[in-house]
Coordinates of C-alpha atoms in Angstrom, one line a residue:
M1 CA -3.8 13.4 16.3
A2 CA -7.7 14.0 16.6
N3 CA -8.0 11.0 18.5
K4 CA -5.3 11.4 21.0
K5 CA -6.6 11.0 24.5
I6 CA -7.3 14.4 26.7
A7 CA -6.5 12.4 30.1
E8 CA -2.6 12.1 28.2
M9 CA -2.5 16.1 27.2
G10 CA -1.4 17.2 30.5
L11 CA -4.3 19.4 31.6
P12 CA -5.1 20.4 35.0
K13 CA -6.0 17.2 36.8
P14 CA -9.6 18.5 38.0
M15 CA -10.5 19.8 34.4
A16 CA -9.1 16.5 33.0
N17 CA -11.4 14.6 35.8
L18 CA -14.3 16.9 34.2
F19 CA -13.9 15.9 30.7
A20 CA -13.4 12.2 31.6
A21 CA -16.5 12.7 33.6
R22 CA -18.6 14.0 30.5
N23 CA -17.5 10.9 28.6
I24 CA -15.6 13.7 26.3
L25 CA -12.3 11.7 25.8
T26 CA -10.5 12.4 22.8
A27 CA -9.4 15.8 21.4
K28 CA -12.1 15.3 18.4
D29 CA -14.9 15.1 21.0
A30 CA -13.6 18.5 22.6
L31 CA -12.8 20.4 19.3
S32 CA -16.2 19.1 17.9
M33 CA -17.9 21.2 20.5
T34 CA -18.4 25.1 20.9
E35 CA -17.2 27.1 23.9
F36 CA -20.6 27.8 25.3
E37 CA -21.9 24.2 25.0
L38 CA -18.6 23.1 26.5
M39 CA -19.3 25.5 29.5
E40 CA -22.7 24.1 29.8
L41 CA -21.6 20.6 29.5
L42 CA -18.5 21.1 32.1
D43 CA -20.2 23.7 34.6
V44 CA -17.3 25.9 34.4
G45 CA -16.5 29.6 33.2
L46 CA -15.7 30.6 30.1
A47 CA -12.2 31.3 30.7
E48 CA -11.3 28.0 31.8
V49 CA -13.0 26.5 28.6
I50 CA -11.4 28.8 26.4
S51 CA -7.8 27.7 28.4
A52 CA -8.4 24.1 27.9
V53 CA -9.2 24.4 24.4
A54 CA -6.3 26.3 23.6
H55 CA -4.3 23.5 25.3
I56 CA -6.1 20.8 23.5
S57 CA -5.5 22.3 20.2
E58 CA -1.9 22.8 21.0
I59 CA -1.1 19.5 21.8
T60 CA -3.2 18.2 18.7
C61 CA -2.2 20.5 15.5
P62 CA 0.8 19.2 14.0
P63 CA 3.9 21.6 14.3
F64 CA 4.0 23.9 11.0
Q65 CA 7.0 23.4 8.9
T66 CA 8.8 26.2 6.4
A67 CA 10.0 24.8 3.1
H68 CA 13.5 24.7 4.2
S69 CA 12.7 22.2 6.7
L70 CA 11.2 20.0 4.6
M71 CA 13.8 20.2 1.9
E72 CA 16.1 19.1 4.8
D73 CA 13.8 16.4 6.0
R74 CA 13.7 15.2 2.3
V75 CA 17.3 15.1 2.0
H76 CA 17.7 13.5 5.7
N77 CA 15.4 10.7 4.4
E78 CA 16.8 10.1 1.4
H79 CA 20.0 9.4 3.0
L80 CA 18.6 6.9 5.1
A81 CA 16.9 5.2 2.2
G82 CA 17.7 1.8 1.3
H83 CA 16.6 -1.0 -0.9
L84 CA 15.6 -4.4 -0.3
R85 CA 17.4 -6.6 -3.0
T86 CA 15.5 -9.0 -5.1
Q87 CA 18.7 -10.6 -6.4
L88 CA 17.3 -10.5 -9.7
K89 CA 20.1 -8.4 -11.2
G90 CA 18.3 -6.7 -13.9
L91 CA 15.4 -5.7 -11.8
D92 CA 17.6 -4.6 -8.8
E93 CA 19.5 -2.5 -11.2
A94 CA 16.2 -1.0 -12.7
L95 CA 15.0 -0.1 -9.3
C96 CA 18.5 1.5 -8.5
G97 CA 19.1 -1.7 -6.2
G98 CA 16.1 -3.1 -5.0
I99 CA 12.6 -2.8 -3.6
P100 CA 13.1 0.9 -2.3
F101 CA 12.3 1.6 1.7
G102 CA 9.8 4.0 2.3
A103 CA 7.6 3.4 -0.7
L104 CA 4.9 1.3 -1.6
T105 CA 5.7 -1.1 -4.4
E106 CA 2.6 -3.0 -6.2
L107 CA 2.8 -6.1 -7.7
V108 CA 0.1 -6.8 -10.5
G109 CA -0.7 -9.9 -12.3
P110 CA -2.9 -12.7 -13.1
P111 CA -3.7 -15.7 -10.9
G112 CA -1.0 -18.4 -10.8
I113 CA 1.7 -16.1 -12.5
G114 CA 4.0 -16.1 -9.5
K115 CA 3.0 -12.9 -7.2
T116 CA 2.9 -15.0 -4.0
Q117 CA 6.1 -16.7 -4.8
F118 CA 7.8 -13.6 -5.2
C119 CA 6.5 -12.2 -1.9
L120 CA 7.8 -15.3 -0.2
K121 CA 11.1 -14.7 -1.4
L122 CA 11.0 -11.3 -0.4
S123 CA 10.1 -12.1 2.8
L124 CA 13.1 -14.8 3.1
L125 CA 15.5 -11.9 1.9
A126 CA 14.4 -9.4 4.5
A127 CA 14.6 -12.0 7.2
L128 CA 18.0 -13.3 6.2
P129 CA 21.3 -11.8 7.9
V130 CA 22.8 -8.9 6.6
N131 CA 25.7 -10.4 5.7
Y132 CA 24.0 -12.5 3.2
G133 CA 22.2 -10.0 1.7
G134 CA 19.1 -9.7 4.0
L135 CA 17.9 -7.1 6.3
N136 CA 17.9 -9.2 9.3
G137 CA 14.8 -8.0 10.4
R138 CA 11.1 -9.4 10.8
V139 CA 8.4 -9.4 8.5
I140 CA 4.8 -8.7 8.5
Y141 CA 2.9 -11.0 5.9
I142 CA -0.9 -9.8 5.6
D143 CA -2.5 -13.0 4.0
I144 CA -5.8 -12.0 3.0
E145 CA -6.0 -14.9 0.2
S146 CA -4.8 -17.8 2.5
K147 CA -2.0 -18.4 -0.3
F148 CA 1.1 -18.3 2.3
S149 CA 2.5 -21.6 2.5
S150 CA 5.4 -22.3 5.1
K151 CA 6.5 -25.5 3.1
R152 CA 6.7 -23.8 0.1
M153 CA 8.9 -20.8 1.5
I154 CA 11.1 -23.0 3.1
E155 CA 11.7 -25.0 0.0
I156 CA 12.5 -21.7 -2.0
G157 CA 15.0 -20.8 1.2
A158 CA 16.6 -24.1 0.7
K159 CA 17.0 -23.7 -2.9
S160 CA 17.9 -20.0 -2.9
F161 CA 20.5 -20.0 0.1
P162 CA 21.2 -23.5 0.7
E163 CA 24.4 -22.6 2.5
I164 CA 22.1 -20.9 5.4
F165 CA 19.3 -23.4 5.2
H166 CA 21.0 -26.6 5.5
L167 CA 22.4 -25.3 9.2
E168 CA 20.4 -26.8 11.8
G169 CA 17.8 -24.7 13.2
M170 CA 18.3 -22.1 10.7
A171 CA 15.0 -22.8 8.6
Q172 CA 13.1 -22.6 11.7
E173 CA 14.8 -19.7 12.9
M174 CA 13.8 -17.4 9.5
A175 CA 10.3 -18.8 9.8
G176 CA 9.8 -17.8 12.9
R177 CA 10.6 -14.0 11.9
I178 CA 7.7 -13.8 9.5
L179 CA 4.2 -13.1 11.3
V180 CA 1.3 -14.0 9.1
L181 CA -1.9 -12.3 9.8
R182 CA -5.1 -13.6 7.8
P183 CA -7.7 -11.1 8.0
A184 CA -11.3 -12.7 6.8
S185 CA -13.0 -9.4 6.1
L186 CA -12.2 -5.6 5.2
S187 CA -13.1 -4.5 8.7
E188 CA -10.8 -7.3 10.0
F189 CA -8.0 -5.8 7.5
T190 CA -8.6 -2.6 8.9
E191 CA -8.2 -3.5 12.5
S192 CA -4.8 -5.1 11.5
L193 CA -3.4 -2.3 10.0
Q194 CA -4.2 -0.2 13.2
Q195 CA -2.4 -2.3 15.5
I196 CA 0.5 -2.9 12.8
Q197 CA 2.0 0.8 13.3
L198 CA 3.0 0.0 17.1
S199 CA 4.1 -3.5 15.7
V200 CA 6.5 -2.1 13.1
L201 CA 8.5 0.1 15.8
Q202 CA 8.4 -2.4 18.4
H203 CA 9.6 -5.5 16.7
Q204 CA 11.9 -4.2 14.0
V205 CA 9.8 -5.0 11.5
K206 CA 11.9 -4.8 7.9
L207 CA 9.1 -5.7 5.5
L208 CA 5.1 -5.3 5.1
I209 CA 3.5 -7.5 2.7
V210 CA -0.1 -7.4 1.7
D211 CA -1.4 -10.3 -0.5
S212 CA -4.0 -9.1 -2.0
V213 CA -6.1 -6.5 -1.0
A214 CA -8.3 -6.9 -4.2
G215 CA -9.2 -10.3 -2.4
L216 CA -11.5 -8.5 0.0
V217 CA -13.4 -6.2 -2.1
S218 CA -13.9 -8.4 -5.4
G219 CA -17.3 -9.3 -4.4
E220 CA -18.5 -6.4 -1.9
H221 CA -19.1 -4.0 -5.2
E222 CA -20.1 -4.0 -8.4
R223 CA -19.2 -0.6 -9.6
E224 CA -15.6 0.4 -9.3
A225 CA -16.2 3.8 -7.9
P226 CA -17.4 2.4 -4.5
R227 CA -14.9 -0.1 -4.3
Q228 CA -12.1 2.8 -4.9
H229 CA -13.6 4.6 -2.0
S230 CA -14.0 1.9 0.3
L231 CA -9.9 1.5 0.3
G232 CA -9.2 5.2 0.2
W233 CA -8.3 4.8 3.9
H234 CA -6.5 1.7 3.6
I235 CA -4.3 3.0 0.8
S236 CA -3.5 6.4 2.5
F237 CA -2.6 4.5 5.6
L238 CA -0.2 2.0 3.9
K239 CA 1.7 5.2 2.1
S240 CA 2.0 6.9 5.5
L241 CA 3.5 3.8 7.2
A242 CA 6.2 3.4 4.3
E243 CA 7.1 6.9 4.6
F244 CA 6.9 7.2 8.2
S245 CA 8.7 3.8 9.3
R246 CA 11.2 4.0 6.1
I247 CA 10.4 0.2 5.4
P248 CA 9.3 -1.3 2.1
I249 CA 5.6 -2.0 1.8
V250 CA 4.9 -4.5 -1.0
V251 CA 1.1 -5.2 -1.8
T252 CA -0.1 -7.2 -4.7
N253 CA -2.9 -6.8 -6.6
Q254 CA -5.4 -8.9 -9.2
V255 CA -6.2 -7.9 -12.7
R256 CA -10.1 -7.6 -14.0
S257 CA -11.4 -7.5 -17.3
Q258 CA -11.8 -4.2 -19.3
S259 CA -14.6 -3.2 -21.5
C260 CA -13.9 -0.8 -24.7
G261 CA -14.5 2.4 -22.7
D262 CA -12.2 1.6 -20.1
A263 CA -8.6 3.0 -20.0
M264 CA -5.9 1.2 -22.2
Y265 CA -2.7 -0.1 -21.3
S266 CA 0.0 -0.4 -23.8
F267 CA 1.4 -3.5 -21.8
Q268 CA -2.0 -5.1 -22.3
V269 CA -2.3 -4.4 -25.8
Q270 CA 0.3 -6.1 -27.8
N271 CA -1.4 -6.0 -31.3
K272 CA -4.1 -3.1 -31.6
H273 CA -4.5 -3.6 -35.1
E274 CA -5.3 -7.1 -34.5
I275 CA -7.6 -6.9 -31.8
V276 CA -9.8 -4.2 -33.6
K277 CA -10.8 -7.1 -36.4
D278 CA -12.4 -9.0 -33.6
P279 CA -14.3 -6.5 -31.7
E280 CA -15.4 -8.8 -29.2
R281 CA -12.2 -9.2 -27.8
L282 CA -12.3 -5.9 -27.0
E283 CA -14.0 -7.2 -23.4
L284 CA -10.7 -9.5 -22.8
H285 CA -8.4 -7.0 -22.1
L286 CA -6.9 -7.2 -18.4
V287 CA -6.2 -4.3 -16.2
A288 CA -4.7 -4.0 -12.8
A289 CA -7.7 -3.9 -10.6
L290 CA -8.7 -1.4 -7.6
G291 CA -9.0 1.3 -9.7
I292 CA -7.0 4.7 -10.6
H293 CA -7.6 6.1 -6.9
W294 CA -5.4 3.3 -5.6
A295 CA -2.9 3.4 -8.5
H296 CA -2.3 7.1 -7.7
A297 CA -0.7 6.3 -4.5
V298 CA 1.4 3.2 -5.5
T299 CA 5.0 4.6 -5.9
I300 CA 6.2 1.7 -7.7
R301 CA 4.1 -0.7 -10.0
L302 CA 5.6 -4.3 -11.1
I303 CA 3.6 -5.8 -13.8
L304 CA 4.2 -9.5 -14.4
E305 CA 2.7 -11.0 -17.7
A306 CA 3.1 -14.6 -19.1
S307 CA 3.9 -14.8 -22.8
S308 CA 5.2 -17.8 -24.8
G309 CA 5.9 -20.0 -21.7
Q310 CA 8.0 -16.6 -20.1
I311 CA 7.4 -14.4 -17.5
T312 CA 7.7 -10.6 -18.8
L313 CA 8.1 -8.2 -15.7
I314 CA 7.3 -4.4 -16.5
M315 CA 8.2 -1.5 -14.2
V316 CA 6.1 1.6 -13.8
R317 CA 7.8 4.4 -11.3
D318 CA 5.6 7.7 -11.7
I319 CA 1.9 5.9 -11.7
S320 CA 0.3 9.1 -12.0
R321 CA 2.1 10.7 -15.1
W322 CA 2.2 7.4 -16.7
R323 CA -1.7 6.9 -16.3
S324 CA -2.3 10.4 -18.0
L325 CA -0.3 9.2 -20.7
Q326 CA -1.8 6.2 -21.1
Y327 CA -5.2 8.0 -21.0
L328 CA -4.2 10.3 -23.8
H329 CA -3.6 7.1 -25.8
H330 CA -6.8 5.7 -25.0
L331 CA -8.6 8.8 -26.2
H332 CA -6.7 8.8 -29.7
F333 CA -7.4 4.9 -29.8
L334 CA -11.0 5.3 -29.1
L335 CA -11.2 7.9 -31.4
W336 CA -9.8 5.6 -33.8
L337 CA -12.2 2.8 -33.3
L338 CA -15.0 5.4 -33.4
L339 CA -14.2 6.6 -37.1
R340 CA -14.4 2.7 -37.9
G341 CA -17.6 2.0 -36.3
F342 CA -16.1 -0.4 -33.9
C343 CA -17.7 1.5 -30.6
Y344 CA -21.1 2.7 -30.3

């Protein structure tokens, strides 16, 4: 709201023209100055400035809400909520119907485990007609690592939905509903997100996929803290967009190695005692990239692991609570290591 243009706020035309002539174009520009500064710059009286500022403030500030109205909004949104079915029975049951609308779902796993394949399948499901279990909508696919393959998507569609994709022209129609963006830098990714909100409303977008944000920042910062900070706006925007537009948003995330001092995850430590026997392996544990600030904004985290030729999927719903429990577990384990002289 701070970037709302003064010209669109319904001020008297002479006053609006004065603001424009002095290059005061947005609410933020006007409200960042004192009344006396505006008087001097606009060359008008105090009463006129106070009236204009009051009008701009009223338009800019969001209306207050009572606790009762917030509760009603929540009930209404839950009534409108839906799910994008993955057609994986066990996963859909665990998710109470599929990937939830209005939420941010994260898919975490090492390279080559199938994160992009999963996203391609979800894209098809969102584009399919409703009578085939789809959402009959468009998809925005932000392909940061250039892994999107139209050929592979058609192959998945032909195998999973042969009754549809064998119809003449249907494969092209489904593919035409998926818009692929390929930002080459973090700044381009930021611009893409800023343009997406309007597209979601105008073009009946039913799914947004980001694959994967970690690819943009993996080489930009050596320390984790700056990396988390650089993505703060992006994760907040994605979460707000999911809640506002009531569509499912799926983001993929990579994994990174952790040291003995990092937080420990139960799904990454299969045999704690075996690891302690070989202290050098403490550097080989894998955790989700992008850090705790990113994780706290995620509604659901789906973790893909490969073991004995099989892929295991672990679901975490409440990331904040889970991370707190894992941190306590880590403290106990670290104390256990210290008592045995493995950490210094």
